[in-house]
Tab-separated table of C-alpha atoms in Angstrom:
chain	number	residue	atom	x	y	z
W	1	UNK	CA	102.809	141.212	43.217
W	2	UNK	CA	106.092	142.443	43.466
W	3	UNK	CA	108.465	141.224	46.261
W	4	UNK	CA	107.956	143.663	49.505
W	5	UNK	CA	111.382	145.649	50.213
W	6	UNK	CA	112.539	145.305	53.129
W	7	UNK	CA	114.562	148.868	53.688
W	8	UNK	CA	117.700	148.824	55.756
W	9	UNK	CA	119.701	151.546	58.183
W	10	UNK	CA	123.267	150.083	58.043
W	11	UNK	CA	125.280	152.477	59.987
W	12	UNK	CA	129.210	152.524	60.998
W	13	UNK	CA	129.770	154.255	64.714
W	14	UNK	CA	132.339	154.949	66.937
W	15	UNK	CA	133.402	155.230	70.658
W	16	UNK	CA	136.305	157.316	71.100
W	17	UNK	CA	137.939	156.128	74.642
W	18	UNK	CA	140.738	158.553	75.132
W	19	UNK	CA	142.574	160.917	78.445
W	20	UNK	CA	141.999	164.407	78.363
W	21	UNK	CA	144.205	166.666	80.317
W	22	UNK	CA	142.853	168.776	82.814
W	23	UNK	CA	142.541	172.627	81.120
W	24	UNK	CA	144.800	171.688	78.103
W	25	UNK	CA	141.428	172.230	75.675
W	26	UNK	CA	143.783	173.263	72.969
W	27	UNK	CA	145.407	169.958	73.001
W	28	UNK	CA	142.204	167.460	74.251
W	29	UNK	CA	140.760	169.042	71.078
W	30	UNK	CA	143.512	168.710	68.396
W	31	UNK	CA	144.036	164.926	70.116
W	32	UNK	CA	140.369	164.323	69.671
W	33	UNK	CA	140.296	165.408	66.120
W	34	UNK	CA	143.200	163.201	65.179
W	35	UNK	CA	141.510	160.520	67.446
W	36	UNK	CA	137.933	161.267	64.865
W	37	UNK	CA	140.250	160.984	61.967
W	38	UNK	CA	141.417	158.030	62.446
W	39	UNK	CA	138.148	156.606	63.504
W	40	UNK	CA	136.113	157.883	60.021
W	41	UNK	CA	139.322	156.005	58.123
W	42	UNK	CA	137.874	153.112	59.848
W	43	UNK	CA	134.148	153.569	58.227
W	44	UNK	CA	132.736	155.651	61.164
W	45	UNK	CA	130.189	158.192	60.298
W	46	UNK	CA	128.223	158.346	63.528
W	47	UNK	CA	131.296	159.232	66.644
W	48	UNK	CA	130.834	160.002	69.988
W	49	UNK	CA	133.088	161.383	72.276
W	50	UNK	CA	133.286	161.422	76.429
W	51	UNK	CA	132.265	163.815	78.699
W	52	UNK	CA	134.236	166.912	78.891
W	53	UNK	CA	136.276	166.016	76.457
W	54	UNK	CA	137.768	169.214	75.886
W	55	UNK	CA	138.837	170.593	79.476
W	56	UNK	CA	138.986	167.581	81.526
W	57	UNK	CA	136.672	167.077	84.622
W	58	UNK	CA	138.221	167.415	88.163
W	59	UNK	CA	137.713	171.510	88.529
W	60	UNK	CA	139.416	172.993	91.500
W	61	UNK	CA	136.722	175.350	91.682
W	62	UNK	CA	134.351	177.412	89.846
W	63	UNK	CA	136.449	180.525	88.815
W	64	UNK	CA	138.707	177.393	87.162
W	65	UNK	CA	135.598	176.001	85.947
W	66	UNK	CA	134.398	179.045	83.931
W	67	UNK	CA	137.346	179.874	83.029
W	68	UNK	CA	137.556	176.566	80.662
W	69	UNK	CA	133.874	176.924	79.708
W	70	UNK	CA	132.916	178.008	76.099
W	71	UNK	CA	129.736	179.278	74.562
W	72	UNK	CA	127.619	176.532	71.695
W	73	UNK	CA	128.529	177.080	68.761
W	74	UNK	CA	130.796	179.639	68.569
W	75	UNK	CA	133.534	178.681	71.247
W	76	UNK	CA	136.859	176.914	69.612
W	77	UNK	CA	136.164	173.301	70.716
W	78	UNK	CA	132.400	173.568	68.688
W	79	UNK	CA	134.137	175.083	65.562
W	80	UNK	CA	137.035	172.241	65.610
W	81	UNK	CA	134.637	169.721	65.595
W	82	UNK	CA	132.069	171.506	63.007
W	83	UNK	CA	135.063	171.783	60.564
W	84	UNK	CA	136.020	167.596	61.356
W	85	UNK	CA	132.330	167.098	60.656
W	86	UNK	CA	131.748	169.183	57.402
W	87	UNK	CA	135.155	168.226	55.913
W	88	UNK	CA	134.687	164.288	57.076
W	89	UNK	CA	130.622	164.205	56.221
W	90	UNK	CA	130.453	162.963	60.412
W	91	UNK	CA	128.151	163.383	62.992
W	92	UNK	CA	130.145	163.990	65.904
W	93	UNK	CA	128.451	164.163	69.780
W	94	UNK	CA	131.566	165.281	72.039
W	95	UNK	CA	131.236	166.318	75.706
W	96	UNK	CA	132.353	170.080	76.594
W	97	UNK	CA	131.891	172.269	79.305
W	98	UNK	CA	129.297	175.064	78.015
W	99	UNK	CA	128.925	178.815	79.555
W	100	UNK	CA	125.243	180.075	78.778
W	101	UNK	CA	125.799	183.613	80.470
W	102	UNK	CA	126.398	183.614	83.884
W	103	UNK	CA	125.589	179.752	83.909
W	104	UNK	CA	127.692	176.685	83.345
W	105	UNK	CA	126.640	173.219	82.405
W	106	UNK	CA	127.895	169.798	81.643
W	107	UNK	CA	126.553	169.523	78.039
W	108	UNK	CA	126.845	167.370	74.938
W	109	UNK	CA	127.342	169.551	71.443
W	110	UNK	CA	126.167	167.308	68.430
W	111	UNK	CA	127.072	168.590	64.847
W	112	UNK	CA	127.246	167.029	61.266
W	113	UNK	CA	128.371	167.615	57.934
W	114	UNK	CA	125.456	170.688	57.975
W	115	UNK	CA	126.365	172.594	61.006
W	116	UNK	CA	125.293	172.556	64.519
W	117	UNK	CA	122.097	170.061	65.114
W	118	UNK	CA	122.005	170.598	68.816
W	119	UNK	CA	123.003	169.784	72.525
W	120	UNK	CA	122.173	168.129	75.215
W	121	UNK	CA	122.840	169.353	78.873
W	122	UNK	CA	123.193	166.562	81.923
W	123	UNK	CA	119.540	166.147	83.554
W	124	UNK	CA	120.889	164.277	86.702
W	125	UNK	CA	124.573	165.516	87.984
W	126	UNK	CA	126.883	163.594	89.899
W	127	UNK	CA	128.933	164.591	93.280
W	128	UNK	CA	130.920	167.672	93.393
W	129	UNK	CA	129.585	168.446	89.447
W	130	UNK	CA	126.579	170.672	91.315
W	131	UNK	CA	129.120	172.716	93.058
W	132	UNK	CA	130.152	174.094	89.014
W	133	UNK	CA	127.089	172.996	86.723
W	134	UNK	CA	123.527	173.734	86.428
W	135	UNK	CA	121.209	170.711	86.241
W	136	UNK	CA	120.607	170.330	82.440
W	137	UNK	CA	117.087	172.381	81.281
W	138	UNK	CA	116.992	170.664	77.792
W	139	UNK	CA	115.126	167.441	78.907
W	140	UNK	CA	115.656	164.988	76.720
W	141	UNK	CA	115.828	165.894	73.203
W	142	UNK	CA	115.693	163.480	70.459
W	143	UNK	CA	118.037	165.192	67.127
W	144	UNK	CA	117.071	164.107	63.671
W	145	UNK	CA	120.468	163.750	61.941
W	146	UNK	CA	121.458	162.549	58.093
W	147	UNK	CA	121.922	158.916	59.901
W	148	UNK	CA	119.202	158.548	61.829
W	149	UNK	CA	117.007	159.786	65.139
W	150	UNK	CA	119.822	160.274	68.079
W	151	UNK	CA	119.530	160.455	71.771
W	152	UNK	CA	122.175	161.166	73.792
W	153	UNK	CA	122.921	160.965	77.714
W	154	UNK	CA	125.421	161.877	79.970
W	155	UNK	CA	127.151	159.567	82.637
W	156	UNK	CA	124.886	159.522	85.477
W	157	UNK	CA	121.826	160.060	83.430
W	158	UNK	CA	122.205	156.517	82.529
W	159	UNK	CA	120.728	155.265	85.929
W	160	UNK	CA	117.630	156.684	85.657
W	161	UNK	CA	115.618	154.298	83.266
W	162	UNK	CA	113.536	157.052	83.023
W	163	UNK	CA	115.778	158.617	80.244
W	164	UNK	CA	116.410	156.353	78.019
W	165	UNK	CA	112.398	155.317	77.561
W	166	UNK	CA	111.660	158.910	76.891
W	167	UNK	CA	114.217	158.888	74.201
W	168	UNK	CA	113.343	155.863	72.775
W	169	UNK	CA	109.128	157.168	73.082
W	170	UNK	CA	110.252	159.945	71.206
W	171	UNK	CA	111.871	157.520	68.328
W	172	UNK	CA	115.296	157.180	69.404
W	173	UNK	CA	117.245	154.397	67.396
W	174	UNK	CA	120.686	154.917	69.353
W	175	UNK	CA	121.352	156.979	72.256
W	176	UNK	CA	125.123	158.443	72.421
W	177	UNK	CA	126.651	158.971	75.851
W	178	UNK	CA	129.489	160.720	76.554
W	179	UNK	CA	130.653	159.875	80.059
W	180	UNK	CA	133.011	159.784	82.745
W	181	UNK	CA	132.596	156.524	84.900
W	182	UNK	CA	134.246	156.249	88.018
W	183	UNK	CA	134.917	153.436	90.161
W	184	UNK	CA	131.459	151.894	91.768
W	185	UNK	CA	131.652	151.205	96.086
W	186	UNK	CA	131.398	146.969	95.545
W	187	UNK	CA	132.570	146.174	92.166
W	188	UNK	CA	133.929	143.163	91.843
W	189	UNK	CA	136.906	143.475	89.286
W	190	UNK	CA	136.289	140.684	88.048
W	191	UNK	CA	133.442	141.445	86.726
W	192	UNK	CA	131.913	143.978	83.951
W	193	UNK	CA	131.353	147.290	85.237
W	194	UNK	CA	128.460	148.256	86.760
W	195	UNK	CA	127.568	150.934	84.127
W	196	UNK	CA	128.329	148.708	81.277
W	197	UNK	CA	125.376	146.012	82.840
W	198	UNK	CA	123.521	149.176	83.024
W	199	UNK	CA	123.058	150.477	79.720
W	200	UNK	CA	122.832	146.769	78.496
W	201	UNK	CA	120.006	146.384	80.046
W	202	UNK	CA	118.354	150.104	78.993
W	203	UNK	CA	119.425	148.992	75.209
W	204	UNK	CA	117.281	145.839	76.397
W	205	UNK	CA	114.428	146.995	77.791
W	206	UNK	CA	114.052	150.137	75.129
W	207	UNK	CA	115.589	148.330	72.226
W	208	UNK	CA	117.756	151.047	70.969
W	209	UNK	CA	121.356	151.208	70.043
W	210	UNK	CA	123.725	152.627	73.021
W	211	UNK	CA	127.274	154.210	72.051
W	212	UNK	CA	129.147	154.809	75.567
W	213	UNK	CA	132.369	156.731	75.351
W	214	UNK	CA	134.039	157.060	78.318
W	215	UNK	CA	138.037	158.334	79.397
W	216	UNK	CA	140.704	156.785	80.987
W	217	UNK	CA	143.375	157.765	83.142
W	218	UNK	CA	143.696	159.557	86.817
W	219	UNK	CA	143.034	163.586	87.149
W	220	UNK	CA	143.624	164.976	90.375
W	221	UNK	CA	143.516	161.866	91.873
W	222	UNK	CA	140.146	160.493	90.392
W	223	UNK	CA	140.387	157.663	89.012
W	224	UNK	CA	138.333	157.118	85.757
W	225	UNK	CA	137.598	153.243	84.539
W	226	UNK	CA	137.221	153.062	80.752
W	227	UNK	CA	135.620	150.161	78.999
W	228	UNK	CA	133.741	151.989	76.341
W	229	UNK	CA	131.254	150.025	74.548
W	230	UNK	CA	128.442	150.004	71.861
W	231	UNK	CA	125.647	147.916	72.554
W	232	UNK	CA	123.134	146.551	70.014
W	233	UNK	CA	119.485	146.564	70.201
W	234	UNK	CA	119.149	143.565	72.108
W	235	UNK	CA	121.402	145.107	74.891
W	236	UNK	CA	124.463	142.588	74.060
W	237	UNK	CA	127.584	144.615	73.174
W	238	UNK	CA	128.364	144.877	69.417
W	239	UNK	CA	132.311	146.156	70.165
W	240	UNK	CA	133.786	146.351	73.587
W	241	UNK	CA	133.905	147.005	76.467
W	242	UNK	CA	137.147	148.904	75.846
W	243	UNK	CA	140.395	148.462	78.278
W	244	UNK	CA	140.128	150.041	81.648
W	245	UNK	CA	143.522	152.121	81.145
W	246	UNK	CA	144.098	152.705	77.487
W	247	UNK	CA	142.837	155.439	74.715
W	248	UNK	CA	140.878	152.944	72.045
W	249	UNK	CA	139.018	153.463	69.113
W	250	UNK	CA	135.939	151.136	69.329
W	251	UNK	CA	133.884	150.770	65.607
W	252	UNK	CA	130.955	148.513	65.396
W	253	UNK	CA	128.820	148.794	62.187
W	254	UNK	CA	125.060	148.484	63.173
W	255	UNK	CA	121.261	148.381	61.093
W	256	UNK	CA	119.309	150.826	62.772
W	257	UNK	CA	116.220	149.710	61.229
W	258	UNK	CA	116.334	146.818	64.019
W	259	UNK	CA	116.040	148.903	66.597
W	260	UNK	CA	111.969	149.422	65.585
W	261	UNK	CA	110.958	146.734	63.979
W	262	UNK	CA	112.453	143.841	65.805
W	263	UNK	CA	111.055	145.424	68.900
W	264	UNK	CA	108.608	141.624	69.384
W	265	UNK	CA	109.901	139.243	71.183
W	266	UNK	CA	107.736	136.878	70.340
W	267	UNK	CA	104.365	136.162	68.626
W	268	UNK	CA	103.201	137.990	71.593
W	269	UNK	CA	105.349	140.281	73.435
W	270	UNK	CA	106.699	144.060	72.234
W	271	UNK	CA	108.926	146.062	74.693
W	272	UNK	CA	106.857	149.217	73.486
W	273	UNK	CA	103.107	147.587	73.102
W	274	UNK	CA	103.197	145.892	75.957
W	275	UNK	CA	103.525	149.156	78.746
W	276	UNK	CA	100.748	149.633	81.118
W	277	UNK	CA	99.553	153.123	80.156
W	278	UNK	CA	96.402	152.511	82.173
W	279	UNK	CA	98.758	151.873	85.400
W	280	UNK	CA	101.271	155.014	84.257
W	281	UNK	CA	101.219	157.738	81.890
W	282	UNK	CA	102.492	157.437	78.128
W	283	UNK	CA	105.303	159.844	78.406
W	284	UNK	CA	106.115	159.460	82.298
W	285	UNK	CA	104.721	162.919	82.886
W	286	UNK	CA	107.034	165.257	80.833
W	287	UNK	CA	104.510	166.514	78.709
W	288	UNK	CA	106.581	165.295	75.863
W	289	UNK	CA	105.297	163.952	72.465
W	290	UNK	CA	105.710	160.347	71.409
W	291	UNK	CA	107.512	159.749	68.051
W	292	UNK	CA	107.255	156.539	65.797
W	293	UNK	CA	108.050	153.637	68.039
């Protein structure tokens, strides 16, 4: 009999840690494109940028936020990312201040070589974001891309285990996280960031890869902590954490096939199969349809 063919799904991914400047959209997007090109030169095919990387994060008021917001996909930021995705054959996940009619969203746009793939709107708003943004109304979609099935969360979404579980249950192999992590009270400066621990645990308990792209710098008095990382499906970092204060590109090659075929921890336990669906709803009451897991 012929030998069984084992199919692999290698993918080189990049997390871009950068410092956007508040209100400097043209500059920020140009800087992001330069960093995307650098990541692509290192072999990356999937590139993740930080949260609100086109506008900056700390708005003075809603009027400023409205003035900086753009529609998707015809706004200049998305058009620029679409152009580089087509030119270099990439999938790009980028945080953007989105305008949809009278509403603003803290969003991520997902673009690929063939155009717009989709958008994600941050479900769990943090702090003053509630003054400017409406809570995300698209749930936790999973996107089919040329390189695999991608979930997307933004920053504070990671603190909710339901976010990762719903992505995994829909068949996500990798979750992309544009983020703007800030210092956490009680954080021991000698320890890894709490955000790193949270996403490592989520990757481990859901058997998914996670790519987190944070920002650095201080904006209108608010410091950001950097420490971007790329996590394997077992929960251990495969690149990073990056520095707490410098722009940096993390690159790693991962095998997305492992997200599905290596969910068995031993002869008895498999992280998705072992769920007690007699105790809690299979899809956590979301009404979503399960994917292949």
